[in-house]
Amino acid sequence: MAITVVSTHLYPLENAVEHHSDRFELIQDGSTAIFRRGQPFYFGIKFNKPFDKIKDIVRIVLVTGPTPTPAKGTSAALIVKEKEDLVADRWDARFSSFNGSTVTIQVQIPPYAPVSVWKLIVHTARKGVAGVNQHQIDTAIYVLFNPWCPNDGVHMNDEEQLDEYVLNDNGKVWQGTYKEPKGYQWFFGQFEPVVLPSIMMLLDRSSIPHQDRADPVKMARSISAITNNVDDNGLVEGKWDGSFEDGTSPFAWIGSTPIFEEFYNTQLPVKYGQCWVFSGVIVTICRALGIPCRSVTNYMSAHDTNASLTIDTYIDINGEKLNNHPGSYTNDSCWNFHVWNDVWMDRPDLAKGYGGWQSIDGTPQETSDSMYRCGPAPVEAVRRGEVNIGFDTTFVYTEVRADMCVFKESEDGFWSRVKTIPNYVGKLIVTKKIGQEVLPEIEDMEDITEIYKNPFDSPEDKMAVKKAIKVVPIAQEIYDMEDSQIEDVEFKLFDIEQITLGESFKIAMSMHNTSSEPRSVSIVLSASSILYTGTTINKLKRSEAKVVLKPNQRENIHTFMKPSEYMDKMSSHSLIRITAVANVEGTEQLWSQDDDFVVQKPQLDVKLNSQLQVKKQCEATFSFTNPLSVTLTDCTFSVEGPGIHRVIKFSLFGRFYYEFGGVSKFGVKEVL
């Protein structure tokens, strides 16, 4: 009669150390095991009687997915053997030790196993005796990608990079402007108990079959789709209109864990997110699954809606800069910043040289193969201008390298291109530097612009542009057009360096007529509050002027903006765009320039009364100075961090705790 299994033990804690999965909180109670493919794990079996190595047979069956089958790699049946070494590149099993009725077995997971939740079933039989006993192990087995394994497609051969891009659960997402980048701390929380079950739920909602979950390229593409709720009822619902009353404002999230908790508990998309939220949760998903990942911010990011490789802007007969083409031919825009992700993997589906960092984007901007997703686009192909390589490389190339084409309305209502402004987008591309610690200001910002694009006007840059245009017919038509030739008046819009909330500021520009003839110039200076996507929220001011410049004459013009003109009309990012448009009569020279800047808000100050120690209370004080002459009401502090399993919120309802130097100051204390 065949022996029967009395009990099993997957040694989740012991195996986790070898599999770099010991930080996952799911394994702490022993009900879950988390392994990485490409290496073996041990588990023990206790039988109802001593094991006979000659007569007793043990078979291990592993299955995943709704219809497991060996042909699709979702099922494996292994006869456990003795003495021989494990084979590293396929499913395999060997006895490791014998002790009476207890045996230890070592199981090799191949580096191509689907990343999923697996079930393990033990079959026992006896030679010459009919019948098989089965015992299914209750422990859930997660098999993850293994960037430590040279044979895994996500292999990364650098310990510092692995510590940052896989194991670090704390980081930054970058916002602000390219002149003043601003990093916001984000707690990825990939090891929190709710994360892996939520990811598996999301993958089951997606269109990716279990056998394709072995392929990091297909998984990355699926992740970019399931992060947003469009098409597949995914993780986060995006919203950009500023109305978030029926959910959580994108600006209120400071980490991924609360998002995953809400999704898991409600099984509904979480309201609401914008690009940095999508990027933050993608880091969480990828690092949890074992795909090296980082958040990337592109300043002055193009959104090309008609795949022309250009960003088209339109100026009407009155000198007004329009948000889009009046006939809706195109709705191109230039985002003040846009946040996406880089993931690290080989690209065996492409020619050699395209492995490494790949761009994916969870923000739903444009459809790709009928779904809102983007990537993985090889960053090296983007740099080379090889826009027909990989998934959505054209879109990513345009985001970082598009030229601005300016179209002007004539008196008879026709539109014609009058100017091309090169190097308009992709001013700065950044990510967090490698290092576990989050540093102040921009000390931990890494400029990665050069891996996305060549230096402007370099031979490599010219070649990349030429390559891109060659395979995009609409771009060939645009670049065949000629711009206006006479441009003998020089213009400059003066940048606004820094404005604090409640201050006035000046919009100013200069002109210089370099010709030997007088020039009549019509000028429009305007200011608008904008979203970070570049969309106008409110028009704040418009000033017109007409100036006649004598030969070689220089002239400055300006207008002032008072606090009362912008205070109650700003977006949540406090972004203002000033725009100058000038038209030279006779030569039809048209010049336009924008300057986006952030109106600075008060700095939040955090002070601890003592050094943090394990299991000891510490008092923290959070405060900021109100720079305005009005009382602030309904103020809330949100606090999150490693080891804090919920977002702590403090509400202050219009009451100032004390006065400081004649300026009101909020303060609140909480014992952590």
XYZ file of C-alpha atoms in Angstrom:
672
model
C 0.000 0.000 0.000
C 1.347 3.482 -0.903
C 2.547 5.712 1.893
C 0.474 8.794 2.675
C 1.469 12.332 3.514
C 0.826 13.356 7.107
C 2.151 16.906 6.873
C 4.386 19.173 4.803
C 6.475 22.230 5.478
C 7.640 24.657 2.785
C 10.085 26.470 5.093
C 8.912 29.872 3.813
C 11.185 31.889 6.093
C 14.293 29.786 5.498
C 13.821 29.647 1.716
C 13.015 33.359 1.574
C 16.536 34.336 2.641
C 18.039 32.463 -0.324
C 15.381 33.834 -2.664
C 15.743 37.490 -1.596
C 12.092 37.446 -0.553
C 12.489 37.585 3.227
C 11.141 41.161 3.452
C 7.671 40.193 2.227
C 5.309 40.324 5.187
C 3.075 37.623 3.683
C 5.557 34.907 4.672
C 5.647 35.778 8.369
C 2.716 33.563 9.429
C 3.864 30.581 7.354
C 0.734 30.437 5.182
C 2.499 31.794 2.105
C 5.781 30.956 0.403
C 7.482 33.389 -1.992
C 10.142 31.992 -4.317
C 12.059 33.338 -7.289
C 12.355 31.383 -10.477
C 15.739 30.120 -11.642
C 16.751 28.640 -8.293
C 15.703 25.762 -6.014
C 13.661 25.680 -2.838
C 13.447 23.081 -0.085
C 10.392 21.561 1.525
C 9.806 18.760 3.963
C 7.307 15.863 3.993
C 6.322 13.672 6.908
C 4.801 10.313 5.921
C 2.659 7.917 7.889
C 5.540 5.404 8.054
C 9.290 5.272 7.308
C 10.172 6.066 3.710
C 11.527 3.179 1.639
C 13.960 4.580 -0.947
C 13.683 1.452 -3.094
C 9.915 0.867 -3.178
C 8.263 4.253 -2.443
C 7.710 6.741 -5.253
C 7.134 10.472 -4.779
C 5.957 12.750 -7.556
C 5.662 16.542 -7.251
C 3.006 18.281 -9.373
C 2.969 22.084 -9.717
C 0.129 23.905 -11.464
C -1.022 27.448 -12.092
C -3.869 29.070 -13.992
C -7.414 27.926 -14.776
C -6.416 25.135 -17.205
C -2.869 23.961 -16.365
C -1.062 22.127 -19.126
C 2.615 21.163 -19.627
C 2.539 22.375 -23.242
C 1.903 25.945 -22.064
C 4.336 25.791 -19.156
C 1.588 26.070 -16.546
C 1.945 22.521 -15.227
C 4.895 20.339 -14.256
C 5.026 16.761 -12.922
C 8.352 15.705 -11.383
C 9.432 12.272 -10.218
C 11.673 12.929 -7.209
C 15.060 11.281 -7.759
C 18.040 10.569 -5.552
C 21.747 11.455 -5.811
C 21.767 13.225 -9.211
C 22.334 16.987 -9.342
C 19.426 19.291 -10.137
C 19.130 20.533 -13.704
C 19.066 24.351 -13.521
C 17.151 25.185 -16.708
C 13.990 23.096 -16.153
C 11.630 21.884 -13.446
C 13.432 19.220 -11.426
C 13.257 17.590 -7.994
C 15.741 15.630 -5.823
C 15.709 14.098 -2.376
C 17.933 16.142 -0.123
C 17.784 14.100 3.112
C 16.031 11.151 4.771
C 15.152 10.753 8.428
C 12.808 7.831 9.034
C 9.339 8.901 7.969
C 10.509 12.430 7.116
C 12.208 13.500 3.870
C 13.465 16.825 2.564
C 13.054 17.552 -1.124
C 14.736 20.171 -3.268
C 12.750 21.539 -6.223
C 14.320 23.544 -9.030
C 12.186 26.315 -10.552
C 13.211 27.035 -14.157
C 14.072 30.640 -15.110
C 11.201 30.669 -17.612
C 8.400 29.689 -15.178
C 5.281 31.897 -15.324
C 5.177 34.489 -12.558
C 2.025 33.546 -10.739
C 0.517 31.778 -7.717
C 1.253 28.074 -7.926
C -0.229 25.039 -6.203
C 1.933 22.108 -5.145
C 0.496 18.588 -4.982
C 2.378 15.530 -3.659
C 1.612 12.160 -5.297
C 2.812 8.997 -3.558
C 2.828 5.431 -4.901
C 4.536 2.103 -4.295
C 6.256 -0.009 -6.923
C 4.119 -2.963 -7.973
C 1.056 -1.676 -6.121
C -1.871 -0.044 -7.863
C -3.181 3.327 -6.710
C -1.826 6.824 -6.058
C -2.349 8.983 -2.989
C -2.582 12.747 -3.417
C -1.917 15.544 -0.949
C -2.358 19.205 -1.913
C -0.277 21.642 0.093
C -2.404 24.491 1.417
C 0.431 27.010 1.404
C 0.108 29.539 -1.434
C 3.298 29.611 -3.509
C 4.200 32.838 -5.302
C 6.833 32.466 -8.026
C 8.449 35.787 -8.932
C 10.943 37.078 -11.483
C 14.554 36.688 -10.365
C 16.849 39.585 -11.290
C 19.657 37.815 -9.365
C 19.528 34.875 -11.807
C 21.718 35.225 -14.948
C 19.242 33.138 -16.970
C 16.206 35.244 -16.098
C 15.197 37.896 -18.643
C 15.234 40.586 -15.925
C 18.757 39.784 -14.689
C 20.626 42.807 -13.340
C 24.303 42.296 -12.557
C 24.848 45.045 -10.004
C 24.071 44.752 -6.281
C 23.617 48.488 -5.763
C 21.120 48.629 -8.599
C 19.297 45.574 -7.249
C 19.093 47.178 -3.812
C 17.592 50.324 -5.338
C 15.411 49.084 -8.174
C 14.040 45.889 -6.584
C 14.429 46.005 -2.799
C 14.086 49.692 -1.935
C 10.520 50.388 -0.774
C 11.064 54.123 -0.389
C 11.857 56.692 -3.047
C 10.861 59.851 -4.862
C 8.675 60.947 -7.733
C 9.765 64.183 -9.379
C 7.469 67.066 -10.253
C 7.892 70.858 -10.571
C 9.540 72.418 -13.615
C 12.816 71.773 -15.386
C 14.135 74.997 -13.903
C 13.025 73.959 -10.417
C 12.626 70.182 -10.123
C 10.803 69.106 -6.993
C 11.102 65.608 -5.569
C 8.277 64.194 -3.451
C 8.895 61.191 -1.246
C 6.833 58.131 -2.140
C 6.509 54.929 -0.120
C 6.241 52.076 -2.603
C 5.522 49.414 0.033
C 6.042 46.453 -2.295
C 6.500 44.097 0.676
C 3.186 44.968 2.363
C 0.765 42.007 2.741
C -1.908 43.451 0.449
C 0.330 44.073 -2.566
C 1.006 40.660 -4.125
C -2.613 39.424 -3.785
C -3.800 42.670 -5.383
C -1.349 42.289 -8.267
C -2.547 38.758 -8.962
C -6.136 39.991 -8.937
C -5.185 42.696 -11.446
C -3.358 40.229 -13.708
C -6.412 37.977 -13.689
C -8.492 40.946 -14.866
C -6.071 41.655 -17.674
C -5.901 39.974 -21.038
C -2.583 38.238 -20.322
C -2.871 34.425 -20.167
C -0.895 32.558 -17.516
C 1.625 31.136 -19.977
C 2.561 34.662 -21.097
C 3.331 35.660 -17.515
C 6.698 33.998 -18.005
C 7.701 36.761 -20.447
C 8.799 40.035 -18.782
C 8.145 41.959 -22.004
C 4.507 40.874 -22.136
C 4.143 41.316 -18.381
C 5.492 44.881 -18.527
C 3.032 45.712 -21.285
C 0.199 44.230 -19.258
C 1.270 46.149 -16.144
C 1.080 49.439 -18.050
C -2.523 48.569 -18.946
C -3.817 47.274 -15.593
C -2.467 50.264 -13.682
C -5.239 52.453 -15.107
C -8.914 51.532 -14.991
C -9.639 52.036 -18.705
C -10.333 48.840 -20.691
C -9.725 46.326 -17.890
C -11.158 47.785 -14.666
C -7.636 48.260 -13.342
C -6.055 49.754 -10.255
C -6.409 53.558 -10.456
C -8.871 55.861 -12.174
C -7.298 58.970 -13.654
C -8.844 62.415 -13.405
C -7.490 65.817 -14.392
C -10.393 68.274 -14.055
C -9.672 69.248 -10.435
C -12.906 67.821 -9.003
C -12.148 64.925 -6.636
C -14.987 65.111 -4.093
C -16.115 61.498 -4.646
C -12.624 60.095 -4.128
C -9.114 61.008 -3.012
C -7.249 63.835 -4.695
C -4.146 62.656 -6.597
C -2.219 65.210 -4.549
C -3.174 63.507 -1.271
C -1.460 60.183 -2.001
C 2.042 59.865 -0.563
C 2.474 56.134 -1.051
C 1.115 53.054 -2.801
C -0.061 50.956 0.145
C -3.358 52.801 0.831
C -4.192 52.545 -2.878
C -3.678 48.772 -2.900
C -5.607 48.386 0.349
C -8.593 50.283 -1.021
C -8.504 48.305 -4.268
C -8.264 44.953 -2.475
C -11.071 45.769 -0.053
C -13.488 47.228 -2.618
C -12.246 45.388 -5.744
C -12.971 48.622 -7.592
C -10.592 51.083 -9.277
C -9.303 53.636 -6.795
C -10.239 57.279 -7.327
C -8.115 59.241 -8.309
C -4.672 59.365 -9.888
C -2.511 61.425 -12.201
C 0.790 60.518 -13.829
C 2.964 60.463 -10.687
C 0.423 58.209 -8.943
C 0.396 55.780 -11.879
C 4.195 55.790 -11.859
C 4.387 55.220 -8.111
C 2.109 52.173 -8.162
C 3.923 50.742 -11.200
C 7.165 50.837 -9.213
C 5.350 48.941 -6.457
C 3.976 46.320 -8.866
C 7.233 45.759 -10.731
C 9.478 45.625 -7.675
C 7.034 43.276 -5.948
C 7.133 40.931 -8.967
C 10.928 41.187 -9.240
C 11.204 43.430 -12.308
C 13.784 46.190 -11.681
C 11.916 49.468 -12.005
C 12.318 53.198 -11.444
C 10.132 56.275 -11.727
C 11.175 58.700 -14.501
C 10.127 62.328 -14.952
C 10.408 64.094 -18.308
C 10.182 67.892 -18.112
C 8.423 69.593 -21.034
C 6.938 66.314 -22.189
C 5.277 66.200 -25.594
C 1.904 64.540 -26.173
C 1.694 63.977 -29.921
C -1.882 63.030 -30.822
C -1.470 62.511 -34.573
C 1.887 60.657 -34.650
C 3.605 63.404 -36.651
C 6.761 63.515 -34.469
C 5.947 67.198 -33.849
C 3.970 69.238 -31.356
C 1.733 71.652 -33.220
C 0.640 74.950 -31.700
C -1.793 77.470 -33.193
C -1.931 81.267 -32.948
C -5.116 82.928 -34.123
C -5.594 86.225 -35.942
C -5.711 88.091 -32.598
C -2.364 86.724 -31.421
C -4.005 84.298 -28.978
C -2.289 80.981 -28.469
C -4.899 78.218 -28.737
C -4.963 74.969 -26.755
C -5.620 72.943 -29.899
C -6.413 73.159 -33.585
C -9.808 74.858 -34.028
C -10.878 72.107 -36.417
C -9.813 69.371 -33.970
C -7.310 68.049 -36.509
C -4.878 67.607 -33.657
C -4.912 68.180 -29.939
C -1.179 68.147 -29.263
C 0.032 69.399 -25.922
C 3.227 69.862 -24.001
C 3.052 68.756 -20.387
C 5.063 70.724 -17.866
C 6.255 67.350 -16.673
C 5.188 63.768 -17.191
C 6.093 60.783 -15.034
C 6.451 57.257 -16.370
C 8.679 54.247 -15.603
C 11.767 52.442 -16.772
C 11.896 48.662 -16.378
C 15.020 46.555 -16.886
C 14.950 43.436 -19.072
C 16.364 41.649 -22.101
C 14.588 42.006 -25.441
C 14.960 38.619 -27.147
C 12.082 39.640 -29.425
C 14.281 42.371 -30.943
C 17.720 42.567 -32.503
C 20.721 42.635 -30.188
C 21.360 45.951 -28.480
C 17.867 46.859 -27.323
C 17.936 45.219 -23.904
C 18.307 47.192 -20.684
C 15.961 49.994 -19.706
C 12.531 49.983 -21.344
C 9.885 52.712 -20.964
C 6.374 51.821 -19.832
C 3.583 54.222 -18.919
C 0.419 53.581 -16.938
C -1.138 57.000 -17.571
C -3.940 56.555 -20.135
C -2.979 58.970 -22.925
C -3.315 57.128 -26.246
C -4.418 53.630 -27.223
C -1.883 51.037 -28.304
C -3.313 47.960 -30.044
C -6.783 49.160 -28.990
C -5.915 49.488 -25.279
C -4.645 52.326 -23.128
C -1.093 51.211 -22.483
C 2.417 52.159 -23.513
C 5.613 50.157 -23.867
C 7.900 48.532 -23.205
C 9.795 50.839 -25.576
C 13.582 50.327 -25.602
C 15.225 53.510 -24.369
C 18.181 52.861 -26.673
C 15.840 52.770 -29.693
C 14.334 56.077 -28.551
C 17.806 57.626 -28.376
C 18.676 56.384 -31.857
C 15.397 57.569 -33.397
C 14.484 54.022 -34.395
C 10.795 54.617 -33.859
C 9.639 51.446 -35.611
C 11.358 49.257 -33.002
C 9.400 47.810 -30.090
C 6.111 48.832 -28.544
C 5.167 52.539 -28.785
C 8.709 53.751 -29.410
C 7.321 56.510 -31.664
C 5.218 57.909 -28.837
C 8.095 57.908 -26.331
C 10.500 59.390 -28.903
C 8.103 62.279 -29.492
C 7.715 62.867 -25.756
C 11.431 63.594 -25.406
C 12.527 64.842 -28.849
C 9.623 66.447 -30.765
C 10.038 69.835 -32.447
C 7.418 72.517 -31.969
C 5.638 73.608 -35.154
C 3.873 76.986 -34.991
C 0.873 77.631 -37.224
C -0.695 81.065 -37.689
C -4.148 82.048 -38.876
C -4.325 84.389 -41.844
C -6.970 87.092 -42.340
C -8.894 84.824 -44.722
C -9.047 82.045 -42.090
C -6.355 79.735 -43.448
C -3.628 78.247 -41.267
C -0.013 77.989 -42.368
C 3.139 76.886 -40.643
C 5.368 79.866 -39.948
C 8.026 78.482 -37.622
C 9.663 75.335 -36.292
C 11.210 75.458 -32.831
C 13.689 72.623 -32.344
C 14.695 71.107 -28.999
C 11.464 72.320 -27.425
C 10.666 69.250 -25.332
C 12.568 66.839 -23.112
C 14.420 69.635 -21.365
C 15.410 67.382 -18.470
C 14.789 63.698 -17.720
C 15.434 62.568 -14.154
C 15.058 59.743 -11.666
C 16.133 59.143 -8.083
C 19.804 58.374 -7.560
C 20.799 54.957 -6.302
C 20.836 54.936 -2.506
C 18.491 53.765 0.224
C 18.262 57.196 1.816
C 15.968 59.911 0.496
C 17.947 63.167 0.508
C 16.779 66.800 0.750
C 15.960 68.978 -2.253
C 17.673 67.692 -5.434
C 20.656 65.972 -3.807
C 19.263 62.578 -4.799
C 18.205 63.535 -8.341
C 19.941 61.782 -11.240
C 19.915 63.357 -14.690
C 19.335 60.554 -17.229
C 18.579 62.807 -20.226
C 21.555 61.473 -22.167
C 20.274 57.892 -22.206
C 17.019 59.082 -23.848
C 18.380 61.608 -26.345
C 21.631 62.764 -27.868
C 22.985 66.284 -27.282
C 20.954 68.673 -29.414
C 22.301 69.293 -32.912
C 25.098 66.764 -32.480
C 25.777 64.429 -35.423
C 24.097 61.631 -33.457
C 21.039 63.797 -32.804
C 20.720 64.760 -36.474
C 20.982 61.118 -37.487
C 18.316 60.089 -34.948
C 15.896 62.735 -36.240
C 16.574 61.706 -39.823
C 15.912 58.039 -38.994
C 12.662 58.867 -37.253
C 11.327 61.084 -40.057
C 12.224 58.485 -42.685
C 9.646 55.981 -41.402
C 6.829 58.438 -40.577
C 5.126 59.781 -43.761
C 3.258 62.634 -42.043
C 6.531 63.814 -40.504
C 8.149 63.826 -43.962
C 5.428 66.171 -45.212
C 5.850 68.549 -42.268
C 9.627 68.678 -42.431
C 9.499 69.298 -46.189
C 7.743 72.637 -45.537
C 9.819 75.789 -45.388
C 9.675 78.247 -42.503
C 9.550 82.026 -42.904
C 13.001 83.241 -43.898
C 13.125 86.855 -42.660
C 13.624 87.028 -38.896
C 15.487 90.237 -38.174
C 13.870 91.182 -34.858
C 15.244 89.419 -31.793
C 12.909 88.700 -28.894
C 13.395 87.462 -25.362
C 10.910 86.630 -22.639
C 12.430 87.126 -19.199
C 12.083 84.041 -17.014
C 10.444 84.386 -13.627
C 12.805 82.809 -11.153
C 10.793 82.391 -7.963
C 7.478 83.753 -6.727
C 6.077 83.085 -3.269
C 2.340 82.745 -2.791
C 0.844 86.191 -2.207
C 3.497 88.178 -4.107
C 3.122 90.335 -7.209
C 5.285 89.612 -10.230
C 6.253 91.239 -13.523
C 5.846 89.779 -17.037
C 8.537 91.330 -19.221
C 10.140 90.878 -22.612
C 12.754 92.616 -24.750
C 12.994 93.356 -28.492
C 15.899 94.278 -30.731
C 15.486 95.345 -34.343
C 18.682 94.162 -36.043
C 17.647 95.357 -39.505
C 18.377 98.667 -41.238
C 14.669 99.438 -41.591
C 11.902 100.256 -39.078
C 9.805 97.337 -37.892
C 6.239 97.511 -36.565
C 5.634 94.840 -33.946
C 2.324 93.722 -32.419
C 2.744 92.081 -29.002
C 0.469 90.082 -26.703
C 1.573 89.289 -23.142
C -0.659 86.891 -21.236
C -0.725 84.714 -18.146
C -2.778 81.593 -17.403
C -3.047 79.100 -14.601
C -2.396 75.640 -16.000
C -2.431 71.979 -15.110
C 0.901 70.198 -15.322
C -0.400 68.768 -18.616
C -0.286 72.291 -20.064
C -4.073 72.618 -20.189
C -5.328 76.102 -19.333
C -7.490 76.343 -16.206
C -8.029 80.100 -16.031
C -6.882 83.003 -18.161
C -5.417 85.448 -15.667
C -4.280 88.448 -17.691
C -3.874 89.715 -21.244
C -2.016 92.839 -22.345
C -1.564 94.125 -25.914
C 0.934 96.577 -27.292
C 2.114 97.871 -30.665
C 5.654 99.163 -30.971
C 7.559 100.683 -33.894
C 11.253 99.882 -33.615
C 13.764 102.063 -35.372
C 16.772 100.398 -37.021
C 18.937 98.769 -34.316
C 16.556 99.946 -31.586
C 16.041 97.943 -28.381
C 12.858 98.120 -26.346
C 11.447 96.421 -23.218
C 7.774 96.080 -22.380
C 6.119 94.629 -19.296
C 2.931 94.226 -17.314
C 2.316 93.442 -13.629
C 0.319 90.631 -12.054
C -1.182 91.262 -8.616
C -1.983 88.492 -6.087
C -5.690 89.230 -6.399
C -5.498 88.325 -10.099
C -4.219 84.775 -9.531
C -4.763 83.700 -5.904
C -8.133 81.952 -6.281
C -7.597 80.771 -9.871
C -4.636 78.397 -9.613
C -4.495 74.638 -10.092
C -3.331 72.287 -7.363
C 0.227 72.397 -8.693
C 0.208 76.230 -8.508
C 1.573 76.402 -12.055
C 1.373 79.622 -14.039
C 2.323 79.985 -17.696
C 3.267 83.362 -19.073
C 3.184 83.646 -22.854
C 4.561 86.280 -25.196
C 3.489 86.425 -28.853
C 4.963 88.933 -31.292
C 4.140 89.509 -34.952
C 6.293 91.698 -37.202
C 4.303 93.426 -39.923
C 5.713 93.264 -43.425
C 8.095 90.359 -42.859
C 5.379 88.253 -41.156
C 7.951 87.103 -38.628
C 6.132 85.363 -35.790
C 7.711 84.714 -32.410
C 6.218 82.970 -29.404
C 7.664 81.878 -26.093
C 6.299 80.431 -22.855
C 7.649 80.360 -19.342
C 6.083 78.029 -16.795
C 6.802 78.467 -13.118
C 5.492 77.256 -9.790
C 4.150 79.703 -7.245
C 5.974 78.570 -4.125
C 3.930 77.328 -1.182
C 5.081 77.347 2.457
C 7.758 74.825 3.361
C 6.642 72.059 5.718
C 8.982 71.686 8.683
C 9.324 68.360 10.521
C 11.250 68.144 13.791
C 11.885 65.191 16.112
C 12.533 65.762 19.800
C 14.907 62.772 19.990
C 16.683 60.137 17.925
C 14.315 57.427 16.663
C 14.759 54.099 18.479
C 12.959 50.782 18.099
C 10.030 50.389 20.534
C 10.526 53.854 22.005
C 8.156 56.771 21.619
C 9.304 59.856 19.763
C 7.529 63.177 19.511
C 7.329 64.760 16.051
C 6.289 68.341 15.343
C 4.888 69.310 11.933
C 4.556 72.996 11.098
C 4.442 75.561 8.320
C 4.214 79.332 8.161
C 1.171 80.944 6.570
C 2.517 83.667 4.211
C -0.918 85.170 3.576
C -2.904 87.847 5.360
C -5.973 85.589 5.516
C -6.795 82.676 7.800
C -6.282 79.184 6.386
C -9.067 76.692 7.087
C -9.640 72.930 6.724
C -5.910 72.172 6.797
C -4.753 68.550 7.021
C -1.390 66.898 7.577
C -0.905 63.388 6.090
C 1.941 61.223 7.400
C 3.112 57.900 5.980
C 6.335 55.958 6.126
C 8.008 52.520 6.364
C 6.469 50.584 9.209
C 3.436 52.874 9.389
C 0.643 50.665 8.112
C -1.902 53.412 7.638
C -1.849 57.050 6.624
C -2.008 59.217 9.747
C -4.032 62.391 9.192
C -4.336 65.480 11.377
C -7.105 67.969 10.682
C -6.788 71.603 11.722
C -9.985 73.589 11.401
C -8.931 77.191 11.027
C -7.388 77.583 14.474
C -3.821 78.822 14.830
C -1.922 77.141 17.619
C 0.392 80.050 18.322
C 1.721 83.276 16.857
C 5.262 83.481 15.504
C 6.913 86.803 14.694
C 3.612 88.364 13.695
C 2.969 85.595 11.160
C 0.475 82.854 11.907
C 1.955 79.384 12.162
C 0.317 75.964 12.357
C 1.748 73.318 14.642
C 0.631 69.852 15.655
C 2.299 67.073 17.598
C 1.856 63.323 17.368
C 3.592 60.596 19.321
C 4.898 57.983 16.892
